[in-house]
Amino acid sequence: MLERRRLDRAKAAFATRRVDYARVRTLLTGDIRPHSGDIVLARVDEIGKQARLELASGRRAVMFPGDEILVAYGNRYAPDQYEAIVGLDLAPCDLVAAGGVAAIEIARHRRMIHPTRITPIGLAADAEGRRLNLMDFRAEASDALPRIPAILSLGTSMNAGKSLAAASMVRGFRRLGHRVAALKITGTGSGGDLWIVGDAGAELAADFTDAGFPSTYLVAIPDLERAAWRLMNLAAETGCDLAVIEIADGLQQLETAALIRSEAIRRVTLGTLFSAYDSMGAMSGVATLREAGHDLVGLSGRIGLSPLGVREAEAATGLRYFSPWHLQEGGLVPLLRERAAEKLWAAPDGMADALRRLAGPLAPAGGAPASRHRRGSAAGLPDGAVAGVRQVLHLVAGFIVEADLRRYLPAEGEAAAPGGAPSRRVQHRIWSSGLGMIHVLVPRLAQGTYRPRFLGQVLAPDLVLSVIEGLGQPQGDGALRRLVVMLGGAEFERIDLRPLRAGIAEICERNGLAPRAEDERPALTIDQLDLFETGEEAGEDGFGLVVGGEGRHGHAATNETGWGETGWDDPGWDIRAEGDGDPADGASHPLLPGGAYAVQGG
């Protein structure tokens, strides 16, 4: 029988943090073959690379020869440190990870010294003598199809920047109001990455050790797939909308190479962010992931230390580089919101609610879910359009600031507006638009503070592109006015947009952004417009809208969360309301699924 006092004195490693040591009553010794995940009481013989043991609390405890430690057997794969496997018996072995993994070293990086040497004393067992394994203490959750989507953080190798990219994405989603989980589904037991994502604001931070694995090297792929789904469902139970999932090591590592081709993983993924050291690694990795069927959303990682490397990588891959700071400001949110909206049309069972939460609350006004053909080099923009679109946004921002400024300047004989007239000084502000950083100069007020409303807005790419496309149509100010009103406020509903429209046209011509010609599809004149009460489709507070004409018809139901249950007899038609158009621009507008419409009635 194992003395409780001896067990309490032993230093318990991070990898064993879920173990209930009250169940450990005996030690198994003798001719026993250990298995991955078995808990072992061991003695420290010789200090090597691992001079400190990471405890469950995260504290790194100094080890001394003669100390007794509680660790778990497991295999390790780390190109810049060790390869190690579980031995055939309880003979002396190595502590190959400071998080508490015991194995026999079979290879090491040339810069590494030998690992800390340990001697197993015995395997932890319960009162009946049954050996205890980390799998006995795993988190309990369903391994059915997850109810929340994921975004993957992959990279060229260890230390490419995957963990920082994952933590930055967590911060960006949390900053914009989402409850997000951070999961690491492969690697070797260590708490460092979990502490970072927890500090970034993850609602749940968990890894493969929570699924019962001390490490994932040589674990069967179906077991890893089930573990990933189990952790995602655990996150869903805590109320998370999204899981940011990191897969360790590079794309050539045994398990990673299989997981990137796993249909079970791709099925629940909205997109993949790839971290690289250099442009060649970025180009090769992106090609590998695209061949495997991944939908990439951008680049990140240590390549960002080199502006020229970023330029090469963006040119070679057609993807945009996202710095950690841009990710932390929510730079990926507009694109992921678009992906969530698209996936809603064919959502896996049980995932629709999470996708709606992800897409709906942050979706700016501007129409139906974006089409896939519009995705390109940056946040869903076509290749070559990035610079021009940012110039358009810079012009729109300046237009709004100038109009706001006129409201602060008193007319002749009038008093100044509240807050005082602007001073001669200006201040620099950065607008994280979701389509890049827009640098704006705003005036300082003599009293108080002026902050443009648009500084808190993020945009979907299609909203800006619709402005450009509208320039080629006879009455194309509708999209432009909606953009300006959304960014500046209701006071812009009747402002003269002709100077702004002319400036945007000039930018488009200079950057080769040709506006789309008027759509040649026949318009359908509405001769029926009915409002009906609906409970099942939209809830008690909802209403339905039916339109019809020339033998075509459609229907939609809505409530405060947005449109749902849409169905159209012929989605190839533009259904236009003739006569009473938008009072702001006098134009008629398509009535399409996903749009937002105001209905008045007596």
Coordinates of C-alpha atoms in Angstrom, one line a residue:
M1 CA 0.0 0.0 0.0
L2 CA 1.4 3.4 -1.0
E3 CA 1.8 5.9 1.8
R4 CA -0.3 9.0 1.3
R5 CA 2.4 11.2 2.7
R6 CA 4.9 10.0 0.1
L7 CA 2.4 10.7 -2.7
D8 CA 1.8 14.2 -1.4
R9 CA 5.5 15.0 -1.3
A10 CA 6.1 14.0 -4.9
K11 CA 6.0 16.7 -7.5
A12 CA 3.1 16.1 -9.8
A13 CA 3.6 17.3 -13.4
F14 CA 1.3 19.3 -15.6
A15 CA 0.5 16.3 -17.9
T16 CA -1.1 14.6 -14.9
R17 CA -3.1 17.6 -13.7
R18 CA -6.5 15.9 -14.2
V19 CA -5.6 12.8 -12.1
D20 CA -7.5 12.3 -8.9
Y21 CA -4.6 11.2 -6.7
A22 CA -7.1 10.0 -4.0
R23 CA -7.6 7.0 -6.3
V24 CA -3.9 6.1 -6.3
R25 CA -3.5 3.5 -3.5
T26 CA -0.8 1.2 -4.7
L27 CA 2.3 0.9 -7.0
L28 CA 2.8 -1.8 -9.7
T29 CA 6.4 -3.0 -10.0
G30 CA 8.3 -5.8 -11.5
D31 CA 8.1 -7.2 -15.1
I32 CA 5.5 -4.8 -16.4
R33 CA 5.3 -3.1 -19.8
P34 CA 4.1 0.5 -19.5
H35 CA 1.6 2.1 -21.9
S36 CA 1.3 5.6 -23.2
G37 CA -0.7 7.6 -20.6
D38 CA 0.3 5.4 -17.6
I39 CA 1.0 7.4 -14.5
V40 CA 4.4 6.6 -13.0
L41 CA 6.1 7.6 -9.7
A42 CA 9.8 8.1 -10.6
R43 CA 13.1 9.2 -9.0
V44 CA 15.3 11.9 -10.5
D45 CA 18.8 10.6 -11.1
E46 CA 20.7 13.1 -13.2
I47 CA 19.6 16.7 -14.2
G48 CA 19.9 17.3 -17.9
K49 CA 17.9 19.6 -20.2
Q50 CA 14.8 19.6 -18.0
A51 CA 16.1 21.2 -14.8
R52 CA 12.5 22.3 -13.8
L53 CA 9.3 20.3 -13.8
E54 CA 6.1 22.2 -14.8
L55 CA 3.5 21.6 -12.2
A56 CA -0.3 21.5 -12.7
S57 CA -0.4 25.1 -11.5
G58 CA 2.0 26.2 -14.2
R59 CA 4.9 26.9 -11.7
R60 CA 8.2 25.4 -12.8
A61 CA 9.6 23.6 -9.8
V62 CA 13.3 23.1 -9.5
M63 CA 14.3 19.4 -9.5
F64 CA 17.1 17.9 -7.5
P65 CA 18.7 14.4 -7.7
G66 CA 16.7 12.2 -5.5
D67 CA 13.4 14.0 -5.9
E68 CA 10.3 11.9 -6.6
I69 CA 8.0 13.0 -9.4
L70 CA 4.7 11.9 -10.8
V71 CA 4.7 11.9 -14.6
A72 CA 3.1 10.0 -17.5
Y73 CA 4.6 7.7 -20.0
G74 CA 4.3 9.0 -23.6
N75 CA 6.0 9.3 -26.9
R76 CA 7.6 12.6 -28.1
Y77 CA 8.3 14.1 -31.5
A78 CA 10.1 17.5 -31.5
P79 CA 12.4 18.2 -34.4
D80 CA 14.3 20.9 -32.4
Q81 CA 14.5 18.8 -29.3
Y82 CA 13.9 15.0 -29.0
E83 CA 12.3 12.0 -30.5
A84 CA 11.5 9.5 -27.8
I85 CA 9.2 6.4 -27.3
V86 CA 7.7 4.5 -24.4
G87 CA 10.0 1.7 -23.3
L88 CA 9.3 -2.0 -23.0
D89 CA 9.7 -2.2 -19.2
L90 CA 10.2 -0.1 -16.1
A91 CA 13.9 0.3 -16.7
P92 CA 15.6 3.8 -16.2
C93 CA 14.5 6.3 -18.9
D94 CA 14.3 10.0 -19.6
L95 CA 12.1 13.0 -18.7
V96 CA 11.8 14.2 -22.3
A97 CA 9.4 17.1 -21.7
A98 CA 9.2 19.5 -18.7
G99 CA 5.5 19.0 -18.7
G100 CA 6.0 15.5 -17.4
V101 CA 6.5 13.0 -20.1
A102 CA 8.7 9.9 -19.5
A103 CA 10.2 7.9 -22.4
I104 CA 13.4 6.7 -23.9
E105 CA 15.3 9.2 -26.0
I106 CA 16.2 7.8 -29.5
A107 CA 17.3 11.0 -31.2
R108 CA 18.0 14.6 -30.4
H109 CA 18.8 18.0 -32.0
R110 CA 22.5 18.6 -32.1
R111 CA 22.1 21.7 -29.9
M112 CA 20.3 19.7 -27.2
I113 CA 22.0 18.3 -24.2
H114 CA 20.8 14.9 -22.8
P115 CA 17.4 14.9 -21.1
T116 CA 17.0 14.5 -17.3
R117 CA 17.5 10.9 -16.3
I118 CA 14.9 9.2 -14.1
T119 CA 14.2 5.8 -12.7
P120 CA 10.6 4.5 -12.5
I121 CA 9.6 3.4 -9.0
G122 CA 6.2 2.0 -10.0
L123 CA 3.0 2.5 -12.0
A124 CA 0.1 4.2 -10.1
A125 CA -2.8 1.8 -9.4
D126 CA -6.0 1.8 -7.5
A127 CA -6.9 -0.2 -4.4
E128 CA -7.7 -3.2 -6.5
G129 CA -4.3 -3.1 -8.3
R130 CA -5.6 -1.8 -11.6
R131 CA -3.1 0.5 -13.3
L132 CA -4.3 4.1 -13.7
N133 CA -4.0 5.9 -17.0
L134 CA -4.7 9.5 -18.1
M135 CA -7.6 8.2 -20.2
D136 CA -9.4 7.3 -16.9
F137 CA -9.5 11.0 -16.0
R138 CA -10.3 12.6 -19.4
A139 CA -13.0 15.3 -19.8
E140 CA -16.4 13.7 -20.5
A141 CA -18.1 15.0 -23.6
S142 CA -19.8 13.6 -26.7
D143 CA -17.6 12.6 -29.6
A144 CA -20.4 13.2 -32.0
L145 CA -20.3 15.9 -34.7
P146 CA -19.5 19.1 -32.9
R147 CA -22.1 21.9 -32.5
I148 CA -19.6 24.7 -33.1
P149 CA -17.3 25.5 -36.0
A150 CA -13.5 25.8 -35.8
I151 CA -10.7 27.8 -37.4
L152 CA -7.3 26.0 -37.7
S153 CA -3.8 27.4 -36.9
L154 CA -1.2 25.5 -38.8
G155 CA 2.4 26.2 -39.6
T156 CA 5.6 25.1 -41.4
S157 CA 7.2 23.7 -38.2
M158 CA 7.7 24.1 -34.5
N159 CA 8.1 27.8 -33.4
A160 CA 6.7 29.1 -36.7
G161 CA 4.3 31.3 -34.8
K162 CA 1.2 29.0 -34.6
S163 CA 0.5 29.5 -30.9
L164 CA 0.9 33.3 -31.0
A165 CA -1.4 33.4 -34.1
A166 CA -4.0 31.2 -32.2
A167 CA -3.8 33.4 -29.1
S168 CA -4.2 36.5 -31.2
M169 CA -7.3 35.1 -33.0
V170 CA -8.8 34.3 -29.6
R171 CA -8.2 37.9 -28.5
G172 CA -9.7 39.3 -31.7
F173 CA -12.9 37.3 -31.4
R174 CA -13.2 37.9 -27.7
R175 CA -12.7 41.7 -28.3
L176 CA -15.7 41.7 -30.6
G177 CA -18.0 39.9 -28.2
H178 CA -17.6 36.2 -29.1
R179 CA -17.1 33.4 -26.6
V180 CA -14.2 31.4 -28.1
A181 CA -12.4 28.2 -27.1
A182 CA -8.7 27.6 -27.7
L183 CA -7.9 23.9 -28.3
K184 CA -4.6 22.2 -29.1
I185 CA -5.2 18.7 -30.5
T186 CA -1.7 17.5 -31.0
G187 CA 1.7 17.9 -29.4
T188 CA 3.4 17.1 -26.1
G189 CA 2.0 17.9 -22.7
S190 CA 2.9 21.4 -21.6
G191 CA 1.0 24.2 -20.1
G192 CA 2.7 27.2 -21.9
D193 CA 0.3 27.4 -24.8
L194 CA -2.8 27.0 -22.6
W195 CA -1.7 29.8 -20.3
I196 CA -1.2 32.2 -23.2
V197 CA -4.6 31.6 -24.8
G198 CA -6.2 31.7 -21.4
D199 CA -4.7 35.1 -20.8
A200 CA -5.9 36.2 -24.3
G201 CA -9.5 35.6 -23.2
A202 CA -10.4 32.0 -24.2
E203 CA -13.6 30.9 -22.5
L204 CA -12.1 27.4 -22.5
A205 CA -8.5 26.5 -22.9
A206 CA -7.9 22.7 -23.4
D207 CA -5.6 20.3 -25.1
F208 CA -5.1 16.6 -25.8
T209 CA -4.1 16.0 -22.2
D210 CA -7.8 16.8 -21.3
A211 CA -8.7 14.1 -23.8
G212 CA -6.5 11.6 -22.0
F213 CA -3.2 11.7 -24.0
P214 CA 0.2 12.8 -22.5
S215 CA 1.3 13.4 -26.1
T216 CA -0.1 12.5 -29.6
Y217 CA 3.0 11.1 -31.3
L218 CA 2.0 7.6 -32.7
V219 CA -1.6 7.9 -31.6
A220 CA -4.1 6.5 -34.2
I221 CA -5.7 9.2 -36.4
P222 CA -9.3 8.1 -35.7
D223 CA -8.6 8.5 -31.9
L224 CA -7.3 12.0 -32.5
E225 CA -10.4 12.9 -34.6
R226 CA -12.7 11.7 -31.8
A227 CA -10.6 13.6 -29.2
A228 CA -10.9 16.8 -31.3
W229 CA -14.7 16.5 -31.6
R230 CA -14.9 15.7 -27.9
L231 CA -13.0 18.8 -27.0
M232 CA -15.1 20.9 -29.4
N233 CA -18.3 19.6 -27.8
L234 CA -16.9 20.4 -24.4
A235 CA -16.4 23.9 -25.6
A236 CA -20.0 24.0 -26.9
E237 CA -21.3 23.0 -23.5
T238 CA -19.5 26.0 -22.0
G239 CA -21.4 28.3 -24.4
C240 CA -18.6 29.0 -26.9
D241 CA -19.4 30.1 -30.5
L242 CA -16.2 29.1 -32.1
A243 CA -13.0 27.0 -31.4
V244 CA -9.6 28.1 -32.5
I245 CA -7.7 24.8 -33.0
E246 CA -3.9 24.6 -33.1
I247 CA -2.3 21.5 -34.7
A248 CA 1.3 21.2 -33.6
D249 CA 4.6 20.8 -35.6
G250 CA 4.9 21.2 -39.3
L251 CA 2.8 19.8 -42.2
Q252 CA 5.3 16.9 -42.7
Q253 CA 4.9 15.5 -39.1
L254 CA 3.3 12.1 -39.1
E255 CA 0.0 13.0 -37.4
T256 CA -0.3 16.5 -38.8
A257 CA 0.2 15.2 -42.3
A258 CA -2.8 12.9 -41.8
L259 CA -5.0 15.4 -39.9
I260 CA -4.8 18.1 -42.6
R261 CA -6.3 15.5 -45.0
S262 CA -8.9 14.4 -42.5
E263 CA -12.5 14.9 -43.7
A264 CA -13.6 14.8 -40.0
I265 CA -11.5 17.9 -39.3
R266 CA -12.2 19.9 -42.5
R267 CA -15.9 19.2 -42.2
V268 CA -16.1 21.5 -39.1
T269 CA -13.6 24.1 -40.2
L270 CA -14.4 27.6 -41.4
G271 CA -10.9 28.3 -42.6
T272 CA -7.2 27.8 -42.0
L273 CA -4.6 30.4 -41.0
F274 CA -1.0 29.4 -41.9
S275 CA 2.1 30.5 -40.1
A276 CA 5.5 30.4 -41.8
Y277 CA 9.2 31.3 -41.3
D278 CA 9.8 32.4 -44.9
S279 CA 8.2 32.9 -48.3
M280 CA 9.3 29.5 -49.6
G281 CA 7.8 27.8 -46.6
A282 CA 4.6 29.8 -47.0
M283 CA 4.3 29.0 -50.7
S284 CA 5.0 25.2 -50.2
G285 CA 2.7 25.0 -47.2
V286 CA -0.2 26.8 -48.8
A287 CA 0.1 24.6 -51.9
T288 CA 0.0 21.5 -49.7
L289 CA -3.0 22.7 -47.8
R290 CA -4.9 23.7 -50.9
E291 CA -4.2 20.3 -52.4
A292 CA -5.6 18.7 -49.2
G293 CA -8.8 20.8 -49.6
H294 CA -8.3 23.5 -47.1
D295 CA -9.9 27.0 -47.4
L296 CA -7.1 29.3 -46.3
V297 CA -7.9 32.7 -44.8
G298 CA -4.4 34.2 -44.6
L299 CA -0.8 34.0 -43.5
S300 CA 0.8 34.8 -40.2
G301 CA 3.9 33.8 -38.2
R302 CA 7.6 34.7 -37.9
I303 CA 7.7 35.7 -41.5
G304 CA 6.3 39.0 -40.4
L305 CA 9.7 39.9 -39.0
S306 CA 10.7 40.5 -42.6
P307 CA 8.7 43.0 -44.7
L308 CA 10.3 41.7 -47.8
G309 CA 9.5 38.1 -46.8
V310 CA 5.9 39.1 -46.3
R311 CA 5.8 40.8 -49.7
E312 CA 7.2 37.6 -51.4
A313 CA 4.8 35.3 -49.6
E314 CA 1.7 37.4 -50.4
A315 CA 2.7 37.5 -54.1
A316 CA 3.5 33.8 -54.2
T317 CA 0.3 32.6 -52.4
G318 CA -2.3 35.3 -53.1
L319 CA -3.0 35.4 -49.4
R320 CA -2.8 38.4 -47.0
Y321 CA -0.4 38.4 -44.1
F322 CA -2.0 39.1 -40.7
S323 CA 0.3 40.3 -37.9
P324 CA -0.5 39.3 -34.3
W325 CA -1.7 42.9 -33.6
H326 CA -4.1 42.9 -36.6
L327 CA -5.5 39.5 -35.5
Q328 CA -5.9 40.8 -31.9
E329 CA -7.9 43.8 -33.3
G330 CA -10.3 41.4 -35.0
G331 CA -8.8 41.6 -38.5
L332 CA -10.0 38.1 -39.4
V333 CA -13.5 38.6 -38.0
P334 CA -15.2 39.9 -41.2
L335 CA -13.9 37.1 -43.3
L336 CA -14.8 34.4 -40.7
R337 CA -18.2 36.0 -40.4
E338 CA -18.7 35.7 -44.2
R339 CA -17.6 32.0 -44.0
A340 CA -20.1 31.3 -41.2
A341 CA -22.9 33.0 -43.2
E342 CA -22.1 30.8 -46.2
K343 CA -21.9 27.6 -44.2
L344 CA -25.4 28.4 -42.8
W345 CA -26.9 27.4 -46.1
A346 CA -25.6 23.8 -45.7
A347 CA -24.8 23.7 -42.0
P348 CA -23.9 20.3 -40.4
D349 CA -26.5 19.0 -38.0
G350 CA -26.6 21.0 -34.8
M351 CA -24.2 23.7 -35.9
A352 CA -26.6 26.2 -37.3
D353 CA -27.1 28.1 -34.0
A354 CA -23.4 28.6 -33.5
L355 CA -22.9 29.7 -37.1
R356 CA -25.8 32.1 -36.8
R357 CA -24.3 33.7 -33.6
L358 CA -21.0 34.0 -35.3
A359 CA -22.3 35.5 -38.6
G360 CA -25.3 37.4 -37.3
P361 CA -24.4 39.8 -34.5
L362 CA -21.4 41.3 -36.3
A363 CA -22.7 41.2 -39.8
P364 CA -22.9 44.8 -41.1
A365 CA -25.8 45.9 -43.3
G366 CA -25.2 45.2 -46.9
G367 CA -27.0 42.2 -48.3
A368 CA -26.9 38.5 -48.6
P369 CA -24.0 36.2 -47.8
A370 CA -21.0 36.8 -50.0
S371 CA -20.3 34.7 -53.0
R372 CA -17.3 32.4 -53.0
H373 CA -16.0 33.7 -56.3
R374 CA -15.2 37.1 -54.7
R375 CA -12.6 35.6 -52.3
G376 CA -9.1 36.6 -53.1
S377 CA -5.9 37.9 -51.7
A378 CA -7.1 39.8 -48.7
A379 CA -10.1 39.2 -46.5
G380 CA -12.3 38.1 -49.4
L381 CA -11.2 40.7 -51.9
P382 CA -10.3 39.8 -55.5
D383 CA -6.6 39.7 -56.4
G384 CA -5.3 43.2 -57.1
A385 CA -8.2 45.0 -55.5
V386 CA -6.8 45.5 -52.0
A387 CA -4.9 48.8 -52.5
G388 CA -7.8 50.4 -54.4
V389 CA -10.4 49.3 -51.9
R390 CA -8.4 50.7 -49.0
Q391 CA -8.1 54.0 -50.9
V392 CA -11.9 54.0 -51.3
L393 CA -12.3 53.5 -47.6
H394 CA -9.8 56.3 -46.9
L395 CA -11.7 58.6 -49.1
V396 CA -15.1 57.7 -47.5
A397 CA -13.6 58.2 -44.0
G398 CA -12.3 61.6 -45.0
F399 CA -15.7 62.6 -46.4
I400 CA -17.4 61.6 -43.1
V401 CA -14.8 63.5 -41.0
E402 CA -15.2 66.6 -43.2
A403 CA -19.0 66.5 -42.9
D404 CA -18.8 66.0 -39.2
L405 CA -16.4 69.0 -39.0
R406 CA -18.9 71.2 -40.8
R407 CA -21.5 70.4 -38.1
Y408 CA -19.1 71.6 -35.4
L409 CA -18.3 74.9 -37.2
P410 CA -21.0 77.5 -36.4
A411 CA -22.8 79.4 -39.1
E412 CA -22.4 83.1 -39.2
G413 CA -24.1 84.6 -36.2
E414 CA -24.6 81.3 -34.5
A415 CA -23.0 79.8 -31.4
A416 CA -20.6 76.9 -31.7
A417 CA -21.9 73.3 -31.4
P418 CA -21.6 71.5 -28.1
G419 CA -17.9 70.5 -27.5
G420 CA -16.6 73.7 -29.1
A421 CA -15.2 74.4 -32.5
P422 CA -12.2 72.4 -33.8
S423 CA -8.7 73.6 -33.0
R424 CA -6.0 73.9 -35.6
R425 CA -4.5 70.6 -34.4
V426 CA -5.2 67.2 -35.7
Q427 CA -4.7 63.7 -34.3
H428 CA -3.8 60.5 -36.0
R429 CA -6.2 57.6 -35.7
I430 CA -6.1 54.0 -37.1
W431 CA -9.3 52.5 -38.3
S432 CA -9.2 48.7 -38.2
S433 CA -11.7 48.3 -41.0
G434 CA -11.5 44.6 -41.4
L435 CA -10.0 45.2 -44.8
G436 CA -6.8 46.7 -43.5
M437 CA -5.5 49.5 -41.4
I438 CA -6.9 52.9 -42.6
H439 CA -4.9 55.9 -41.3
V440 CA -7.2 58.9 -40.6
L441 CA -6.5 62.4 -39.5
V442 CA -9.2 63.8 -37.2
P443 CA -9.5 67.3 -35.7
R444 CA -9.0 68.0 -32.1
L445 CA -11.9 69.9 -30.4
A446 CA -11.2 72.9 -28.3
Q447 CA -13.3 71.2 -25.6
G448 CA -14.2 67.5 -25.4
T449 CA -13.2 64.7 -27.8
Y450 CA -14.3 63.9 -31.3
R451 CA -14.2 60.2 -32.3
P452 CA -15.6 59.2 -35.7
R453 CA -18.3 56.6 -35.5
F454 CA -16.6 54.4 -38.1
L455 CA -13.6 53.7 -35.9
G456 CA -15.6 50.9 -34.2
Q457 CA -16.8 49.4 -37.5
V458 CA -15.6 46.3 -39.4
L459 CA -16.7 45.7 -42.9
A460 CA -17.6 42.8 -45.1
P461 CA -15.7 42.8 -48.5
D462 CA -18.9 42.6 -50.5
L463 CA -20.3 45.8 -49.1
V464 CA -17.4 47.8 -50.4
L465 CA -17.3 45.9 -53.7
S466 CA -21.0 46.6 -54.2
V467 CA -20.2 50.4 -54.0
I468 CA -17.7 49.9 -56.8
E469 CA -20.0 47.8 -58.9
G470 CA -22.8 50.4 -58.4
L471 CA -20.8 53.0 -60.3
G472 CA -21.5 51.3 -63.5
Q473 CA -25.3 51.4 -63.0
P474 CA -27.6 54.3 -63.8
Q475 CA -28.8 54.7 -60.2
G476 CA -26.0 53.2 -58.3
D477 CA -25.8 55.4 -55.2
G478 CA -27.8 53.0 -53.1
A479 CA -24.9 50.9 -51.9
L480 CA -22.7 53.9 -51.4
R481 CA -25.3 55.6 -49.3
R482 CA -25.8 52.5 -47.2
L483 CA -22.1 52.4 -46.6
V484 CA -21.9 56.1 -45.6
V485 CA -24.9 55.9 -43.3
M486 CA -23.6 52.8 -41.6
L487 CA -20.2 54.4 -41.0
G488 CA -21.3 58.0 -40.3
G489 CA -24.9 57.7 -38.9
A490 CA -28.4 58.6 -39.9
E491 CA -27.5 62.3 -40.5
F492 CA -25.9 61.2 -43.8
E493 CA -29.1 59.8 -45.3
R494 CA -29.7 63.0 -47.4
I495 CA -26.2 64.3 -47.9
D496 CA -25.0 65.0 -51.5
L497 CA -22.8 62.0 -52.5
R498 CA -21.8 63.3 -56.0
P499 CA -18.4 64.5 -54.9
L500 CA -17.7 61.3 -53.1
R501 CA -18.9 59.2 -56.0
A502 CA -16.7 61.1 -58.4
G503 CA -13.6 60.5 -56.2
I504 CA -14.4 56.8 -55.9
A505 CA -14.7 56.6 -59.7
E506 CA -11.3 58.2 -60.1
I507 CA -9.7 55.7 -57.7
C508 CA -11.3 52.8 -59.5
E509 CA -10.0 54.0 -62.8
R510 CA -6.5 54.5 -61.4
N511 CA -6.4 51.0 -59.9
G512 CA -8.2 49.1 -62.6
L513 CA -11.3 48.4 -60.6
A514 CA -13.8 48.4 -63.3
P515 CA -17.4 48.8 -62.1
R516 CA -19.8 46.0 -63.0
A517 CA -22.1 46.9 -65.9
E518 CA -25.9 46.8 -65.3
D519 CA -27.0 43.2 -64.8
E520 CA -28.8 42.1 -67.9
R521 CA -31.1 39.6 -66.1
P522 CA -34.7 40.6 -66.6
A523 CA -36.3 42.4 -63.6
L524 CA -39.5 41.1 -62.1
T525 CA -42.0 43.8 -61.2
I526 CA -43.9 43.2 -58.0
D527 CA -47.6 43.1 -58.3
Q528 CA -48.2 41.4 -55.0
L529 CA -46.9 42.4 -51.5
D530 CA -48.5 40.7 -48.6
L531 CA -47.6 40.7 -44.9
F532 CA -48.6 37.7 -42.8
E533 CA -48.2 36.7 -39.1
T534 CA -45.9 33.8 -38.5
G535 CA -45.0 31.9 -35.3
E536 CA -43.3 28.7 -36.4
E537 CA -40.8 30.3 -38.9
A538 CA -39.8 33.4 -37.0
G539 CA -41.1 33.3 -33.5
E540 CA -43.9 35.1 -31.7
D541 CA -42.5 38.6 -32.6
G542 CA -41.8 37.8 -36.2
F543 CA -43.6 38.6 -39.4
G544 CA -43.4 37.1 -42.9
L545 CA -43.2 38.8 -46.3
V546 CA -44.5 37.4 -49.6
V547 CA -43.8 39.0 -53.0
G548 CA -44.9 37.8 -56.4
G549 CA -45.3 38.8 -60.0
E550 CA -45.4 37.4 -63.5
G551 CA -45.8 33.9 -62.2
R552 CA -42.8 34.1 -59.9
H553 CA -43.0 34.3 -56.1
G554 CA -40.9 34.1 -52.9
H555 CA -41.3 34.2 -49.2
A556 CA -39.2 35.0 -46.1
A557 CA -39.7 35.1 -42.4
T558 CA -37.9 37.4 -39.9
N559 CA -37.6 38.4 -36.3
E560 CA -35.0 40.4 -34.3
T561 CA -32.2 37.9 -35.1
G562 CA -32.6 38.3 -38.9
W563 CA -34.1 36.6 -41.9
G564 CA -34.6 32.9 -41.9
E565 CA -36.7 30.2 -43.7
T566 CA -36.2 31.9 -47.1
G567 CA -37.4 30.3 -50.3
W568 CA -37.6 31.7 -53.8
D569 CA -39.3 30.2 -56.8
D570 CA -36.5 31.4 -59.1
P571 CA -33.4 32.8 -57.4
G572 CA -32.0 33.8 -60.7
W573 CA -34.5 36.7 -61.0
D574 CA -34.0 40.2 -59.5
I575 CA -37.2 41.0 -57.8
R576 CA -37.5 44.8 -57.8
A577 CA -40.0 47.1 -56.2
E578 CA -41.1 49.6 -58.8
G579 CA -42.3 53.1 -58.0
D580 CA -41.6 53.7 -54.3
G581 CA -37.8 53.4 -54.0
D582 CA -35.4 54.3 -51.3
P583 CA -36.4 57.9 -50.4
A584 CA -32.7 58.7 -50.0
D585 CA -31.7 57.9 -53.6
G586 CA -34.8 57.3 -55.6
A587 CA -33.6 54.0 -56.8
S588 CA -35.3 50.6 -56.8
H589 CA -33.4 47.8 -55.2
P590 CA -33.4 44.0 -55.5
L591 CA -35.4 42.1 -53.0
L592 CA -33.3 39.0 -52.4
P593 CA -32.8 36.4 -49.6
G594 CA -30.5 37.7 -46.9
G595 CA -31.4 41.4 -47.5
A596 CA -32.8 43.7 -44.8
Y597 CA -36.1 45.4 -45.6
A598 CA -38.4 47.7 -43.7
V599 CA -42.1 47.1 -44.0
Q600 CA -44.7 49.7 -43.0
G601 CA -48.4 48.9 -42.4
G602 CA -51.5 50.2 -40.8

